[in-house]
Amino acid sequence: MHNLHNPAALGPEGRPLDWHGVRVIYRVLVEEPTEARVTELAGGSTADAAWFTPEQLGGLRVTEVVALATGRRVG
């Protein structure tokens, strides 16, 4: 579990918002992964969704959540 607090965040209306978030990361095993199915519109944050082994993450840009979950650096 990880929490985050950004008192200087802007809400969707462009007004200041004292943002609090809690992230829960679960460890799972997918024995036979299928092609990732993205349900949001193209161009969204999951447009390049796919399954990756920890070893495959080395050359990819990852989000802060992935870095926290895997002990890797963001970038």
XYZ file of C-alpha atoms in Angstrom:
75
model
C 0.000 0.000 0.000
C 1.181 3.520 -0.783
C -0.398 6.877 -0.087
C 0.099 10.182 -1.763
C -0.829 13.743 -0.842
C -0.637 16.756 -3.141
C -2.061 19.877 -1.486
C -1.288 21.919 -4.635
C -3.205 19.724 -7.123
C -5.751 21.191 -9.517
C -9.162 19.560 -9.853
C -10.917 18.898 -13.177
C -12.468 22.386 -13.076
C -9.015 23.973 -12.710
C -9.577 24.896 -9.060
C -7.120 24.002 -6.266
C -7.781 20.627 -4.674
C -6.138 19.114 -1.583
C -5.571 15.701 -3.218
C -5.221 12.515 -1.191
C -4.833 9.086 -2.742
C -4.315 5.532 -1.544
C -2.800 2.954 -3.890
C -3.134 -0.749 -3.202
C -0.937 -3.049 -5.273
C -1.734 -6.757 -5.382
C 0.700 -9.521 -6.285
C -0.869 -11.917 -8.789
C 0.237 -14.771 -11.002
C -1.191 -15.054 -14.502
C -0.307 -18.556 -15.649
C -1.510 -18.136 -19.237
C -1.692 -14.436 -20.115
C -3.898 -13.431 -23.015
C -3.641 -10.264 -25.063
C -4.366 -7.236 -22.866
C -7.840 -5.775 -23.475
C -8.072 -1.996 -23.073
C -11.565 -0.631 -22.456
C -10.907 3.135 -22.460
C -10.696 5.308 -25.556
C -7.534 5.127 -27.665
C -4.877 7.602 -26.597
C -5.655 7.216 -22.907
C -3.210 6.246 -20.205
C -3.561 2.527 -20.960
C -3.283 2.747 -24.754
C -0.134 0.571 -24.643
C -1.376 -1.917 -22.031
C 0.271 -5.348 -22.116
C 1.596 -8.080 -19.832
C 5.278 -7.816 -18.915
C 7.599 -9.962 -16.864
C 9.766 -8.063 -14.361
C 12.776 -8.673 -16.635
C 11.013 -7.033 -19.606
C 10.457 -3.780 -17.703
C 14.137 -2.806 -17.847
C 13.928 -0.916 -21.139
C 10.492 0.609 -20.634
C 9.377 3.936 -19.200
C 7.246 3.107 -16.186
C 4.900 5.046 -13.936
C 5.566 5.807 -10.299
C 3.173 3.005 -9.295
C 5.138 0.422 -11.315
C 8.406 1.714 -9.870
C 7.043 1.401 -6.325
C 5.744 -2.115 -6.966
C 8.938 -3.401 -8.586
C 11.650 -1.408 -6.830
C 12.710 0.146 -10.140
C 13.392 3.779 -10.981
C 10.883 5.860 -12.923
C 12.031 6.642 -16.472
